[in-house]
Coordinates of C-alpha atoms and ligand atoms in Angstrom, one line a residue:
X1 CA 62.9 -74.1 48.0
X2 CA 66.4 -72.7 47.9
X3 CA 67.0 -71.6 51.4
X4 CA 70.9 -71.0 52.5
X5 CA 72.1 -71.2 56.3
X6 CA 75.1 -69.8 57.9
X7 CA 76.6 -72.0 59.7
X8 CA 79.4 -71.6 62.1
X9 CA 81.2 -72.9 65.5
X10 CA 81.2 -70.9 69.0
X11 CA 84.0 -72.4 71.0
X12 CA 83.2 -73.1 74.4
X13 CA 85.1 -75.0 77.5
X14 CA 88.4 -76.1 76.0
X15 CA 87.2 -78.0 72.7
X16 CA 83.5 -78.0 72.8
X17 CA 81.8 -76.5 69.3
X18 CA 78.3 -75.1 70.0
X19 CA 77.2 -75.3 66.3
X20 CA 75.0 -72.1 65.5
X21 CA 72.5 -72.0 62.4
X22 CA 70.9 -68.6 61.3
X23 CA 69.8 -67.2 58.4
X24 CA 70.9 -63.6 59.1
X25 CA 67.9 -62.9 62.0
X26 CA 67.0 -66.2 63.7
X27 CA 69.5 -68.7 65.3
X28 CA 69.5 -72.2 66.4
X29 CA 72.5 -73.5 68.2
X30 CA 73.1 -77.3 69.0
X31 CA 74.3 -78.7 72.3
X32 CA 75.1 -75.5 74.4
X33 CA 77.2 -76.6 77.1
X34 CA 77.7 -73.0 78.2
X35 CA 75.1 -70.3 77.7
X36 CA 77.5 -67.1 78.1
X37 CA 79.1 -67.4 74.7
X38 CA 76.3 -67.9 73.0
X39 CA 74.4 -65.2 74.0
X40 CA 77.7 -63.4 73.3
X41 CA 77.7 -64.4 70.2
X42 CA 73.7 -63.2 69.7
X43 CA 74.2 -60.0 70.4
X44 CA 77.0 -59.3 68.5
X45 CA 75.2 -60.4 65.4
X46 CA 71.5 -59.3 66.0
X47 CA 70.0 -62.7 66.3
X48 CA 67.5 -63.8 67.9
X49 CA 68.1 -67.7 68.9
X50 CA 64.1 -69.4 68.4
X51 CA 65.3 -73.3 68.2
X52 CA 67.5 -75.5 70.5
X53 CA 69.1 -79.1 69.3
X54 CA 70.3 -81.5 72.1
X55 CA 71.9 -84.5 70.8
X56 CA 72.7 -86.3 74.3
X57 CA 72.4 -85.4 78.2
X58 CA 76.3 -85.2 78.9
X59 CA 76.3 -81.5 81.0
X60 CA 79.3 -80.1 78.5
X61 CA 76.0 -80.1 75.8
X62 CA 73.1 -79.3 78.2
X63 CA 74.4 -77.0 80.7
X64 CA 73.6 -73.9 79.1
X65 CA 69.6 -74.7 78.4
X66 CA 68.1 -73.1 81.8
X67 CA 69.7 -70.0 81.4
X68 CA 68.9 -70.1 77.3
X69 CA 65.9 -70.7 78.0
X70 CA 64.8 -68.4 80.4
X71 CA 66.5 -65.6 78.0
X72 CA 64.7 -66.5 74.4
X73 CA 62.0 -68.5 75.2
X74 CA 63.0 -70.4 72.7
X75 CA 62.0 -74.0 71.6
X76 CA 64.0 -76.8 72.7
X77 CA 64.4 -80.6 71.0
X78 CA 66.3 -83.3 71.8
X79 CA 66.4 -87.4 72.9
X80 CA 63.5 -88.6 75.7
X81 CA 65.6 -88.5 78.7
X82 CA 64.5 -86.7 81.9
X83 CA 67.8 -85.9 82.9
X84 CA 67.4 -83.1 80.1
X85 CA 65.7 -80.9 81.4
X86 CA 63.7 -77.9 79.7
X87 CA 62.7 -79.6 76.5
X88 CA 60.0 -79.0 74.3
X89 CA 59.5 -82.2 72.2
X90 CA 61.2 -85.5 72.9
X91 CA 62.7 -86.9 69.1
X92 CA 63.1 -90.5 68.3
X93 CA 64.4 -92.2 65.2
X94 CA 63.0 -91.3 62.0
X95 CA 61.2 -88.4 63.5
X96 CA 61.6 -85.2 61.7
X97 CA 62.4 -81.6 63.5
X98 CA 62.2 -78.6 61.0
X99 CA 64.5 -75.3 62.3
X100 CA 65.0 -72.3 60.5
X101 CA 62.7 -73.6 57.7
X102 CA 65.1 -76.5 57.2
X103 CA 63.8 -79.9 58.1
X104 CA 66.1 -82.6 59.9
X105 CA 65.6 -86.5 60.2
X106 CA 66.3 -87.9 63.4
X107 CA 68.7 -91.2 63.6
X108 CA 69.0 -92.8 66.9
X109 CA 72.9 -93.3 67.3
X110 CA 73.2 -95.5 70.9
X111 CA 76.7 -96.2 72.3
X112 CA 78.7 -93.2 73.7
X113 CA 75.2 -93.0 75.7
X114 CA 72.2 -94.7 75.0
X115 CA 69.9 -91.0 74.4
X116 CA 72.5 -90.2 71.7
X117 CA 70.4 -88.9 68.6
X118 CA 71.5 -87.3 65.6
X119 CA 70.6 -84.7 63.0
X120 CA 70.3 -85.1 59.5
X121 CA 69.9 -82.3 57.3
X122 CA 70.6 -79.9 54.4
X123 CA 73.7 -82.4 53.4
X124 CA 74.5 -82.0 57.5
X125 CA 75.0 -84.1 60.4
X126 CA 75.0 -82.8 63.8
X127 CA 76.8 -86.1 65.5
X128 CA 77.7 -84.5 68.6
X129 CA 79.8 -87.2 70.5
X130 CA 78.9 -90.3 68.0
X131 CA 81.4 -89.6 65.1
X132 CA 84.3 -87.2 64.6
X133 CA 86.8 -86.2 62.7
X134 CA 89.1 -88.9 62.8
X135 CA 87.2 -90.6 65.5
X136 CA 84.9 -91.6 67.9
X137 CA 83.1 -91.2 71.1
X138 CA 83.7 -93.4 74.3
X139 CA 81.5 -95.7 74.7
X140 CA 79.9 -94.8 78.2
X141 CA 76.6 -96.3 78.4
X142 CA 76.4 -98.5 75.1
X143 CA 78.1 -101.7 74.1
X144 CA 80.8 -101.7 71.4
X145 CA 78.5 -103.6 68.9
X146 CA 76.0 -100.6 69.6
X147 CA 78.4 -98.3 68.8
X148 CA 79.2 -99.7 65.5
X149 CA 76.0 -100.2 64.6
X150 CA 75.6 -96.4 65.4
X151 CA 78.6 -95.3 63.4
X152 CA 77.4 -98.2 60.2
X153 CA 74.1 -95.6 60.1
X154 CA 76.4 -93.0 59.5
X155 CA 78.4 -94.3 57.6
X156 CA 75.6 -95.0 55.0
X157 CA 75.2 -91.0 54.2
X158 CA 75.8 -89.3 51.2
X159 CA 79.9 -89.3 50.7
X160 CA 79.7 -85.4 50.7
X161 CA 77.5 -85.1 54.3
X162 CA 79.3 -82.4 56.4
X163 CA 80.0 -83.9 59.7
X164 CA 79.5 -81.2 62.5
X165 CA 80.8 -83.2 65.5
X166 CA 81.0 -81.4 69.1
X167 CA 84.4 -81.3 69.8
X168 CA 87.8 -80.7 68.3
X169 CA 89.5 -83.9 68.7
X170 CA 91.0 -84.3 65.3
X171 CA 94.8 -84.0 65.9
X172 CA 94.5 -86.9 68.9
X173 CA 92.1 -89.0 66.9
X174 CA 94.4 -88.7 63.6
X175 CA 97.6 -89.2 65.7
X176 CA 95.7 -92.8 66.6
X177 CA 94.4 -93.3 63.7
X178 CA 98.1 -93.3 61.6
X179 CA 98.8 -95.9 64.6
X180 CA 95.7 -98.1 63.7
X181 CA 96.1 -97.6 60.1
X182 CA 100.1 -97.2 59.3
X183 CA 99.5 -97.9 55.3
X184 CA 96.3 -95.2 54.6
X185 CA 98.2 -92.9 52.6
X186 CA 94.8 -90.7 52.5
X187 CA 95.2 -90.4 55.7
X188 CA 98.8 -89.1 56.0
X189 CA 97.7 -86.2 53.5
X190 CA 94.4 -85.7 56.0
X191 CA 96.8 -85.5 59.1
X192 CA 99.0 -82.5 56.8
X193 CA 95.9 -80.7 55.8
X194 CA 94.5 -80.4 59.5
X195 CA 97.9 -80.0 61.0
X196 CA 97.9 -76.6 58.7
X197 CA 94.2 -75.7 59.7
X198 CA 95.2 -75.7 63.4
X199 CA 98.5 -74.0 63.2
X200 CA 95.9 -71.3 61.4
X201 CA 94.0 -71.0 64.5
X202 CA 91.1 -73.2 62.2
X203 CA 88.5 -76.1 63.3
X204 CA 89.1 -79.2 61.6
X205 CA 85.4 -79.4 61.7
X206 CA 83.5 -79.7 59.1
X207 CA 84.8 -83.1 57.8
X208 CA 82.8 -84.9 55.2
X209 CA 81.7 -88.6 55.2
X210 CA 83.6 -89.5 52.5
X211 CA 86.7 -88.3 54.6
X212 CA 85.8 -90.1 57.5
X213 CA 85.2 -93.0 55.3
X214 CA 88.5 -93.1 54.0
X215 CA 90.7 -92.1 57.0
X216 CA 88.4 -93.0 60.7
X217 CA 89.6 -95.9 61.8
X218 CA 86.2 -96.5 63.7
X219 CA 84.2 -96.1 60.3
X220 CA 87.0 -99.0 58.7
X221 CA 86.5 -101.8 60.9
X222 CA 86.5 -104.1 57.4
X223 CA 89.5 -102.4 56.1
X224 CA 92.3 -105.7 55.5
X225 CA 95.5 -102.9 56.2
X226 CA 93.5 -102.0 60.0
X227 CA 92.8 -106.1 60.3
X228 CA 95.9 -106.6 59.7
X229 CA 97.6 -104.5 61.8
X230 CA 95.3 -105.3 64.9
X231 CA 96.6 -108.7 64.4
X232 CA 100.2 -107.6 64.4
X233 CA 99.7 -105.8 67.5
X234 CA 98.2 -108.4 68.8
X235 CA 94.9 -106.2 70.1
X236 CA 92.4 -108.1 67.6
X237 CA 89.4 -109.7 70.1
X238 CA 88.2 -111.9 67.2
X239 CA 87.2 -111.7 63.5
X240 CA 84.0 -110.4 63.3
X241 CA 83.1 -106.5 62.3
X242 CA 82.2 -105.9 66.3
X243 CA 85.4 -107.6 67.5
X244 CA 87.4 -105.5 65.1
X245 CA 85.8 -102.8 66.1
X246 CA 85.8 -103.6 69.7
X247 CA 89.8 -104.2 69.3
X248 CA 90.1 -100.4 68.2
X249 CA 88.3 -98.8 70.9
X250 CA 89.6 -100.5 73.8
X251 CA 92.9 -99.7 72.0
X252 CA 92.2 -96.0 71.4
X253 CA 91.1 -95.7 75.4
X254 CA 94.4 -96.5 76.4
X255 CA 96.7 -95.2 73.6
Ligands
LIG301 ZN1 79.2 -86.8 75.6

């Protein structure tokens, strides 16, 4: 089955991306913090939204789902939490959720908060506040070996996955991530290419896996030049992949 999906941000807050899926008629967005520009964003194209996809409970990727709701009647998926509210169908790992006629595998990604899922799909990942471009999420509920193991699952998809994260974060996160990893010359030519997207008015977003393989600093935690360096800046816990890992993080929350 050949079946193509449009696929395109609708800003929202101050760097939020509500990603919305539609095949011309019917629309799914994921994480709609905000309701308003969405259904914005419906009318001006004729769509009708049928499916919603929550990826964790934070309210800047919830907020909008009463009022959605109540508008479409649409059908609404996400993580077992009961501080979501108006779902459908709770989704655990390796459950699959089919939308728009494409079917998505569900990986549980705990660390930013332990509810975190993620979608996998039609060479996509919706990651919401796991991985982004260039980064990370916080790690609010989880533990920094949680985290990792999170971002190792990711990690392990195909090189040319899109990565539709929630937020545009990427000049911040690459502006650490040249501090973290001074020698990745990949990485300069990633900072050029998304300075020129943003001074386009462009997301960063979609990166691909491969990118964020070669330039995240939270996806390199057994790269020697980021070992290395954590050592000469004296912010390296211990030796192990979680202690690297835990030395970048801690780092990144204060840089
Ligand atoms: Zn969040």
């Amino acid at each position: 089955m050949s079946m193509t999906l449009t696929v395109e941000p609708i800003p929202a807050f101050s760097d939020n991306y509500i990603w919305l899926l539609h095949n011309g008629h019917e629309a799914a967005v994921v994480d709609p913090g905000d309701a308003d520009p969405v259904l914005q964003t419906l009318d001006q194209r004729g769509l009708t939204l049928t499916d919603i996809l929550i990826t964790h409970h934070h309210f800047d990727h919830t907020g909008g789902l009463e009022k959605l709701k109540s508008a479409t009647d649409c059908h609404v998926v996400g993580p077992n939490n009961p501080k979501i509210t108006h779902l459908d169908r709770h989704l655990a790992d390796q459950e699959t959720a089919t939308v728009l006629g494409l079917t998505f595998s569900i990986i549980e990604v705990p660390g930013h908060t332990l509810d975190h899922i993620a979608y996998v799909g039609g060479g996509m990942v919706f990651c919401g506040d796991t991985l982004f471009a260039g980064g990370c999420g916080r790690v609010f509920e989880g533990t920094f070996p949680m985290m990792r193991n999170s971002l190792s699952k990711l990690r392990q998809l195909p090189e040319d996955t899109r990565v539709y994260c929630a937020h545009e974060y990427t000049m911040a996160n690459l502006s650490f991530a040249s501090a973290a990893d001074p020698e990745n010359e990949v990485l300069r030519n990633r900072i050029l290419h998304c300075q020129s997207l943003r001074g386009a008015g462009q997301p960063t977003v979609p990166s691909r896996i491969s990118d964020e393989v070669a330039t995240n600093p939270f996806l390199r935690w057994d790269a020697p030049g980021i070992i290395k360096n954590l050592i000469m800046q004296d912010k390296l816990p211990g030796n192990s992949a979680d202690e690297v890992f835990a030395g970048l993080r801690q780092w990144k929350d204060t840089f």
